[in-house]
Tab-separated table of C-alpha atoms in Angstrom:
chain	number	residue	atom	x	y	z
A	45	MET	CA	1.447	50.837	12.743
A	46	THR	CA	2.182	50.882	9.006
A	47	ARG	CA	-0.306	50.445	6.225
A	48	ILE	CA	0.364	48.952	2.789
A	49	ASP	CA	-1.301	50.726	0.298
A	50	GLU	CA	-21.336	43.480	6.393
A	51	LYS	CA	-22.150	42.810	9.052
A	52	PRO	CA	-21.492	39.164	10.139
A	53	SER	CA	-24.201	36.594	10.306
A	54	SER	CA	-25.521	35.365	13.624
A	55	LEU	CA	-23.529	32.617	15.307
A	56	ASP	CA	-26.399	30.850	17.095
A	57	ARG	CA	-24.713	27.444	16.710
A	58	ARG	CA	-21.324	28.821	17.564
A	59	SER	CA	-21.252	29.642	21.235
A	60	PHE	CA	-18.365	27.193	21.474
A	61	LEU	CA	-16.008	28.159	24.304
A	62	ALA	CA	-12.349	27.280	24.650
A	63	GLY	CA	-12.048	23.877	26.264
A	64	SER	CA	-15.742	23.060	26.038
A	65	VAL	CA	-15.044	19.737	24.386
A	66	ALA	CA	-11.398	19.370	25.300
A	67	GLY	CA	-12.268	16.389	27.444
A	68	ALA	CA	-14.051	14.491	24.667
A	69	ALA	CA	-12.732	10.946	24.425
A	70	LEU	CA	-10.524	10.370	21.396
A	71	PRO	CA	-9.407	6.926	20.333
A	72	LEU	CA	-5.832	7.941	19.532
A	73	LEU	CA	-3.543	10.936	19.898
A	74	PRO	CA	-3.476	12.462	16.404
A	75	LYS	CA	-0.344	11.682	14.438
A	76	GLY	CA	2.124	14.543	14.212
A	77	VAL	CA	0.793	16.494	17.188
A	78	TYR	CA	4.052	16.252	19.063
A	79	ALA	CA	6.067	15.545	15.953
A	80	ALA	CA	9.632	14.488	16.685
A	81	ASP	CA	10.405	14.917	13.003
A	82	THR	CA	9.499	18.264	11.461
A	83	HIS	CA	8.204	18.002	7.898
A	84	ARG	CA	10.472	19.996	5.589
A	85	PHE	CA	10.220	20.697	1.874
A	86	THR	CA	11.301	23.232	-0.729
A	87	HIS	CA	9.051	25.259	-2.989
A	88	GLY	CA	10.744	27.607	-5.470
A	89	ASN	CA	12.946	29.955	-3.451
A	90	PHE	CA	11.295	28.983	-0.180
A	91	ASP	CA	12.492	26.395	2.350
A	92	ILE	CA	9.521	25.374	4.486
A	93	ALA	CA	9.263	23.544	7.796
A	94	VAL	CA	5.809	22.624	9.123
A	95	VAL	CA	5.721	22.672	12.926
A	96	SER	CA	2.752	21.479	14.998
A	97	ASP	CA	1.048	23.572	17.674
A	98	GLY	CA	-0.865	20.508	18.875
A	99	PHE	CA	-4.522	19.962	18.111
A	100	LEU	CA	-8.034	21.156	18.887
A	101	THR	CA	-11.137	19.089	19.473
A	102	LEU	CA	-14.189	20.451	17.660
A	103	PRO	CA	-17.760	19.276	18.279
A	104	VAL	CA	-19.852	17.702	15.554
A	105	SER	CA	-22.235	20.677	15.583
A	106	ILE	CA	-19.392	22.922	14.415
A	107	VAL	CA	-17.779	20.480	11.982
A	108	LEU	CA	-20.921	19.144	10.290
A	109	PRO	CA	-23.838	21.563	10.718
A	110	ASP	CA	-25.228	20.661	7.263
A	111	ALA	CA	-24.695	16.889	7.369
A	112	ALA	CA	-27.654	14.543	7.686
A	113	PRO	CA	-27.741	12.725	11.054
A	114	GLU	CA	-26.992	9.371	9.420
A	115	GLU	CA	-23.824	10.797	7.793
A	116	ARG	CA	-22.300	12.332	10.867
A	117	ASP	CA	-20.837	9.373	12.770
A	118	GLY	CA	-18.945	7.961	9.792
A	119	ILE	CA	-17.373	11.290	8.877
A	120	MET	CA	-16.369	12.092	12.445
A	121	ARG	CA	-14.662	8.714	12.761
A	122	ARG	CA	-12.833	9.313	9.467
A	123	LEU	CA	-11.550	12.519	11.042
A	124	GLY	CA	-10.081	10.430	13.848
A	125	GLY	CA	-12.670	11.277	16.476
A	126	THR	CA	-15.872	10.084	18.064
A	127	PRO	CA	-19.467	10.921	17.107
A	128	GLU	CA	-19.257	13.897	19.488
A	129	GLY	CA	-15.912	15.478	18.623
A	130	ALA	CA	-12.882	15.175	16.357
A	131	PRO	CA	-9.263	16.370	16.510
A	132	PHE	CA	-8.051	19.084	14.157
A	133	HIS	CA	-4.308	19.542	13.810
A	134	THR	CA	-2.620	22.944	13.813
A	135	ASN	CA	0.096	23.082	11.152
A	136	ILE	CA	2.311	26.167	11.268
A	137	PRO	CA	4.717	26.818	8.362
A	138	PHE	CA	8.087	28.432	8.954
A	139	ILE	CA	9.413	29.761	5.659
A	140	ARG	CA	13.020	30.744	4.946
A	141	THR	CA	13.757	32.941	1.950
A	142	GLY	CA	16.703	35.297	1.545
A	143	ASN	CA	17.368	36.902	4.918
A	144	ASP	CA	13.847	36.298	6.220
A	145	LEU	CA	12.287	33.620	8.384
A	146	ILE	CA	8.508	33.970	8.099
A	147	VAL	CA	5.880	32.217	10.220
A	148	VAL	CA	2.247	32.032	9.168
A	149	ASP	CA	0.059	32.201	12.311
A	150	ASN	CA	1.482	31.481	15.750
A	151	GLY	CA	-0.902	29.017	17.357
A	152	SER	CA	-2.908	29.198	20.569
A	153	GLY	CA	-0.328	29.849	23.256
A	154	GLY	CA	-2.185	29.415	26.543
A	155	ASN	CA	-5.356	30.988	25.178
A	156	PHE	CA	-7.366	28.058	23.855
A	157	GLN	CA	-7.611	24.331	24.503
A	158	ALA	CA	-4.935	22.619	26.578
A	159	SER	CA	-4.141	20.214	23.726
A	160	ALA	CA	-2.859	23.160	21.670
A	161	GLY	CA	-0.199	25.755	22.434
A	162	LYS	CA	2.668	23.303	21.841
A	163	LEU	CA	4.524	25.434	19.284
A	164	SER	CA	7.359	26.652	21.496
A	165	ALA	CA	8.240	23.134	22.645
A	166	ASN	CA	8.102	21.803	19.097
A	167	LEU	CA	10.263	24.672	17.829
A	168	ALA	CA	13.038	23.534	20.131
A	169	THR	CA	12.757	20.033	18.660
A	170	ALA	CA	12.849	21.521	15.145
A	171	GLY	CA	15.946	23.585	15.921
A	172	ILE	CA	14.224	26.907	15.197
A	173	ASP	CA	15.126	29.912	17.357
A	174	PRO	CA	12.106	32.224	17.865
A	175	ALA	CA	14.507	35.176	17.890
A	176	ASP	CA	15.364	34.435	14.233
A	177	VAL	CA	11.796	34.992	12.997
A	178	THR	CA	11.616	38.256	11.049
A	179	ARG	CA	7.953	38.295	9.957
A	180	VAL	CA	4.715	36.880	11.343
A	181	VAL	CA	1.677	36.812	9.042
A	182	PHE	CA	-1.798	36.278	10.470
A	183	THR	CA	-4.256	34.629	8.095
A	184	HIS	CA	-6.817	35.819	10.671
A	185	VAL	CA	-6.877	36.427	14.396
A	186	HIS	CA	-8.983	33.658	15.885
A	187	PRO	CA	-7.397	32.463	19.163
A	188	ASP	CA	-5.923	29.290	17.673
A	189	HIS	CA	-4.063	31.374	15.067
A	190	ALA	CA	-2.953	34.455	17.009
A	191	GLY	CA	-3.227	33.406	20.655
A	192	GLY	CA	0.482	32.576	20.782
A	193	THR	CA	1.551	36.169	20.139
A	194	VAL	CA	2.508	36.773	23.769
A	195	GLY	CA	3.904	34.061	26.038
A	196	ALA	CA	3.043	33.290	29.647
A	197	ASP	CA	5.922	35.578	30.657
A	198	GLY	CA	4.224	38.543	29.004
A	199	LYS	CA	6.873	38.778	26.288
A	200	LEU	CA	6.437	38.410	22.546
A	201	THR	CA	7.010	34.851	21.361
A	202	PHE	CA	8.803	36.220	18.302
A	203	PRO	CA	10.532	39.302	19.733
A	204	ASN	CA	12.309	40.505	16.604
A	205	ALA	CA	9.499	40.081	14.084
A	206	GLN	CA	7.363	42.494	12.138
A	207	TYR	CA	3.684	41.483	12.003
A	208	PHE	CA	1.182	41.487	9.142
A	209	VAL	CA	-2.611	41.271	9.086
A	210	SER	CA	-5.204	42.300	6.524
A	211	GLU	CA	-6.668	45.766	6.897
A	212	ARG	CA	-10.185	44.259	6.867
A	213	GLU	CA	-9.310	41.895	9.699
A	214	TRP	CA	-7.866	44.734	11.767
A	215	ALA	CA	-10.877	46.980	11.162
A	216	PHE	CA	-13.381	44.268	12.063
A	217	TRP	CA	-11.875	42.981	15.294
A	218	THR	CA	-10.586	46.272	16.706
A	219	ASN	CA	-13.938	48.038	16.470
A	220	PRO	CA	-14.310	49.710	19.907
A	221	ASP	CA	-18.072	49.206	19.678
A	222	TYR	CA	-17.826	45.464	19.037
A	223	GLU	CA	-20.278	44.637	21.838
A	224	LYS	CA	-22.926	46.698	20.064
A	225	VAL	CA	-22.315	45.618	16.466
A	226	MET	CA	-21.265	41.969	16.813
A	227	PRO	CA	-23.393	39.041	17.979
A	228	LYS	CA	-22.620	38.011	21.536
A	229	ALA	CA	-20.961	34.786	20.402
A	230	LEU	CA	-18.167	36.866	18.855
A	231	HIS	CA	-17.400	39.041	21.868
A	232	GLY	CA	-14.838	36.644	23.329
A	233	PHE	CA	-13.111	36.340	19.960
A	234	ALA	CA	-13.007	40.135	19.675
A	235	ARG	CA	-11.421	40.515	23.113
A	236	GLY	CA	-8.794	37.923	22.202
A	237	ALA	CA	-8.123	39.533	18.820
A	238	GLN	CA	-7.645	42.932	20.421
A	239	ARG	CA	-5.311	41.448	23.024
A	240	ASP	CA	-3.115	39.924	20.320
A	241	LEU	CA	-3.224	42.742	17.769
A	242	PHE	CA	-2.666	45.535	20.257
A	243	ALA	CA	0.356	43.677	21.653
A	244	VAL	CA	2.135	44.203	18.303
A	245	LYS	CA	0.441	47.410	17.150
A	246	GLU	CA	3.695	49.375	16.868
A	247	ARG	CA	5.248	46.758	14.594
A	248	LEU	CA	2.132	45.849	12.606
A	249	THR	CA	1.630	46.314	8.860
A	250	LEU	CA	-1.851	46.218	7.350
A	251	VAL	CA	-2.039	44.454	3.995
A	252	LYS	CA	-4.619	43.957	1.283
A	253	PRO	CA	-5.040	41.353	-1.480
A	254	GLY	CA	-2.300	41.623	-4.083
A	255	ASP	CA	0.329	42.915	-1.654
A	256	GLU	CA	3.546	40.970	-1.168
A	257	ILE	CA	4.929	40.008	2.223
A	258	VAL	CA	8.275	39.342	0.548
A	259	SER	CA	9.106	38.862	-3.105
A	260	GLY	CA	7.131	35.881	-4.434
A	261	MET	CA	4.733	35.682	-1.458
A	262	GLN	CA	1.424	37.339	-2.345
A	263	VAL	CA	-1.657	38.016	-0.240
A	264	LEU	CA	-4.886	36.345	-1.461
A	265	ASP	CA	-8.399	37.441	-0.529
A	266	THR	CA	-10.113	34.464	1.127
A	267	ARG	CA	-12.749	36.302	3.171
A	268	GLY	CA	-15.663	34.561	4.804
A	269	HIS	CA	-14.253	32.496	7.630
A	270	THR	CA	-13.572	35.939	9.075
A	271	PRO	CA	-14.223	39.254	7.317
A	272	GLY	CA	-10.512	39.802	6.691
A	273	HIS	CA	-9.215	36.247	6.269
A	274	ILE	CA	-6.294	35.986	3.853
A	275	SER	CA	-4.247	33.180	2.357
A	276	LEU	CA	-0.748	33.349	0.890
A	277	GLU	CA	0.369	32.248	-2.563
A	278	LEU	CA	4.031	31.365	-3.035
A	279	ALA	CA	5.612	31.547	-6.485
A	280	GLY	CA	7.446	28.570	-7.926
A	281	GLY	CA	6.479	25.347	-9.686
A	282	ASP	CA	2.721	25.105	-10.138
A	283	GLY	CA	2.227	27.389	-7.129
A	284	LEU	CA	1.632	26.834	-3.423
A	285	VAL	CA	-1.234	28.312	-1.396
A	286	ILE	CA	-1.068	28.454	2.389
A	287	SER	CA	-4.795	28.492	2.953
A	288	GLY	CA	-5.259	29.091	6.683
A	289	ASP	CA	-8.889	28.338	7.502
A	290	ALA	CA	-10.304	28.972	4.038
A	291	ALA	CA	-11.018	25.217	4.081
A	292	THR	CA	-10.887	23.866	7.612
A	293	SER	CA	-11.042	20.161	6.711
A	294	ASN	CA	-9.510	18.476	3.678
A	295	ILE	CA	-12.062	15.670	4.054
A	296	VAL	CA	-15.330	17.443	4.805
A	297	PHE	CA	-15.119	20.414	2.490
A	298	PHE	CA	-13.388	18.746	-0.455
A	299	GLU	CA	-15.945	15.964	-0.542
A	300	HIS	CA	-18.889	18.207	0.354
A	301	PRO	CA	-18.107	21.629	-1.123
A	302	ASP	CA	-21.647	22.908	-0.474
A	303	TRP	CA	-21.504	22.349	3.291
A	304	HIS	CA	-20.972	25.163	5.777
A	305	PHE	CA	-18.577	25.256	8.720
A	306	GLY	CA	-19.843	26.359	12.111
A	307	PHE	CA	-17.146	28.925	12.866
A	308	ASP	CA	-17.475	30.905	9.632
A	309	THR	CA	-18.433	34.489	10.425
A	310	GLU	CA	-19.945	35.036	6.976
A	311	PRO	CA	-21.116	31.509	6.095
A	312	ASP	CA	-22.255	31.965	2.498
A	313	LEU	CA	-19.229	34.051	1.526
A	314	ALA	CA	-16.953	31.502	3.191
A	315	LEU	CA	-18.605	28.700	1.222
A	316	LYS	CA	-18.165	30.582	-2.071
A	317	THR	CA	-14.545	31.407	-1.259
A	318	ARG	CA	-13.799	27.798	-0.326
A	319	LYS	CA	-15.287	26.379	-3.524
A	320	THR	CA	-13.431	28.932	-5.649
A	321	LEU	CA	-10.108	28.136	-3.988
A	322	ILE	CA	-10.473	24.359	-4.201
A	323	ASP	CA	-11.654	24.500	-7.804
A	324	ARG	CA	-8.747	26.752	-8.760
A	325	ALA	CA	-6.334	24.396	-6.993
A	326	ALA	CA	-7.733	21.432	-8.938
A	327	THR	CA	-7.565	23.295	-12.253
A	328	GLU	CA	-4.070	24.707	-11.813
A	329	LYS	CA	-2.664	21.735	-9.872
A	330	LEU	CA	-1.657	23.993	-7.003
A	331	THR	CA	-0.117	22.583	-3.875
A	332	LEU	CA	-2.136	23.459	-0.780
A	333	LEU	CA	-1.089	23.693	2.859
A	334	GLY	CA	-4.022	23.694	5.292
A	335	TYR	CA	-3.775	24.780	8.898
A	336	HIS	CA	-6.128	22.170	10.381
A	337	TRP	CA	-5.548	19.298	7.967
A	338	SER	CA	-3.877	16.044	9.033
A	339	TYR	CA	-0.208	16.775	9.704
A	340	PRO	CA	1.666	18.100	7.779
A	341	GLY	CA	-1.386	19.377	5.891
A	342	ILE	CA	0.097	19.355	2.393
A	343	GLY	CA	-1.483	18.042	-0.796
A	344	ARG	CA	-3.505	18.746	-3.914
A	345	ALA	CA	-7.137	18.855	-4.956
A	346	GLU	CA	-8.511	16.584	-7.670
A	347	ARG	CA	-11.989	16.732	-9.169
A	348	ASN	CA	-14.245	13.815	-8.301
A	349	GLY	CA	-17.516	14.310	-10.130
A	350	ALA	CA	-19.248	17.339	-8.641
A	351	SER	CA	-16.929	17.323	-5.618
A	352	TYR	CA	-13.191	16.917	-4.984
A	353	ARG	CA	-10.751	14.577	-3.341
A	354	PHE	CA	-7.629	15.525	-1.415
A	355	VAL	CA	-4.384	13.853	-2.423
A	356	ALA	CA	-1.759	14.182	0.308
A	357	GLY	CA	1.908	14.683	-0.320
A	358	SER	CA	4.684	17.109	-1.114
C-alpha cells in the first residue's frame, strides 16, 4: 500500500439494513437505471461517460429526518417514490484522459439492495472493458460505492486498476477495534469497508485533500458523510466537481440546505460541508455530478433566496 504525502455521532435512526426497504412499492422504474444510452460529455481534457449501477430505495426516515410531517409526502413523491421510500440513482463516471481510464466508485456489486449492482451489465452496453480501467477512486467506502470491488467469482471487477482512497477514510474503517469505538449501527458498514479495502490493499494509494489522481483531477475534502469522504475537482471551463455523497439529493439538500441526512456519520460537519460546496458551486458556476441524483446526475446550483435550486444539464 502506497501513501501520498472524532468520534462519529450516534446513528440511532440509521440501523437501516441492506434490502430493508427494497420491496417498497414504487410507481415507476427510475429513468436511466438500465440506461441503453450512456450519457457522455467532455470537460476540458476529460471525456466522461456516466454509467448506472441501478438504484437504491431509501426510507423517509433516512431521507427526511428533519422535515415536518406535513412536508414529507410531497417531497418523497417529487423524488419519484411513495411516502415510505424513494429511489436514488447510482451514477458512476468513467473518465478518459491521456492513457488513463478512471472510475469514481464502483457500485454495490452483490453487497447491497438487489436493485443495484447493475454496473457490469451496463458497462457491456456502454462498450467499456473493465480490463481497460487503470484507476479506481473511492469517494468513500459505503457498500453502494465500494461493494462492487470484487465480483461474485471472487475476482476484482477492475483487475488492472490501481485504487485510491483518502487516508482518513482508510484509518476510520480499518480500525481493528471498530466494535469498541463505533456505534453498533456502523459495524456492518465497517465489515464491508474492510472487505473491499483489504481486497485491494497491495494496489491501494492513500490520498489527502490537494493531491492529484492525475493531472487536472484534484482531491477535495468533503468530510462529514463519512470521516474521510472526498470529492474530485476536474480542471477545465468553470470547473467540474464529482461530489459523491457530499449532497445525496439535488432536490432535498439544495432546497433545504439546513436539513440533515440520515446516513451522515458526522451530521453537523456533513451539513456544513454540503452548504459550503453548494454555495461555492453557485458562486463559481461549477458543474456538479452527484452520485445519487436523477440520472445522469449533472447540473449546476443557482441561488434561490436563502436556499438553492438545481439546474440539470451538461
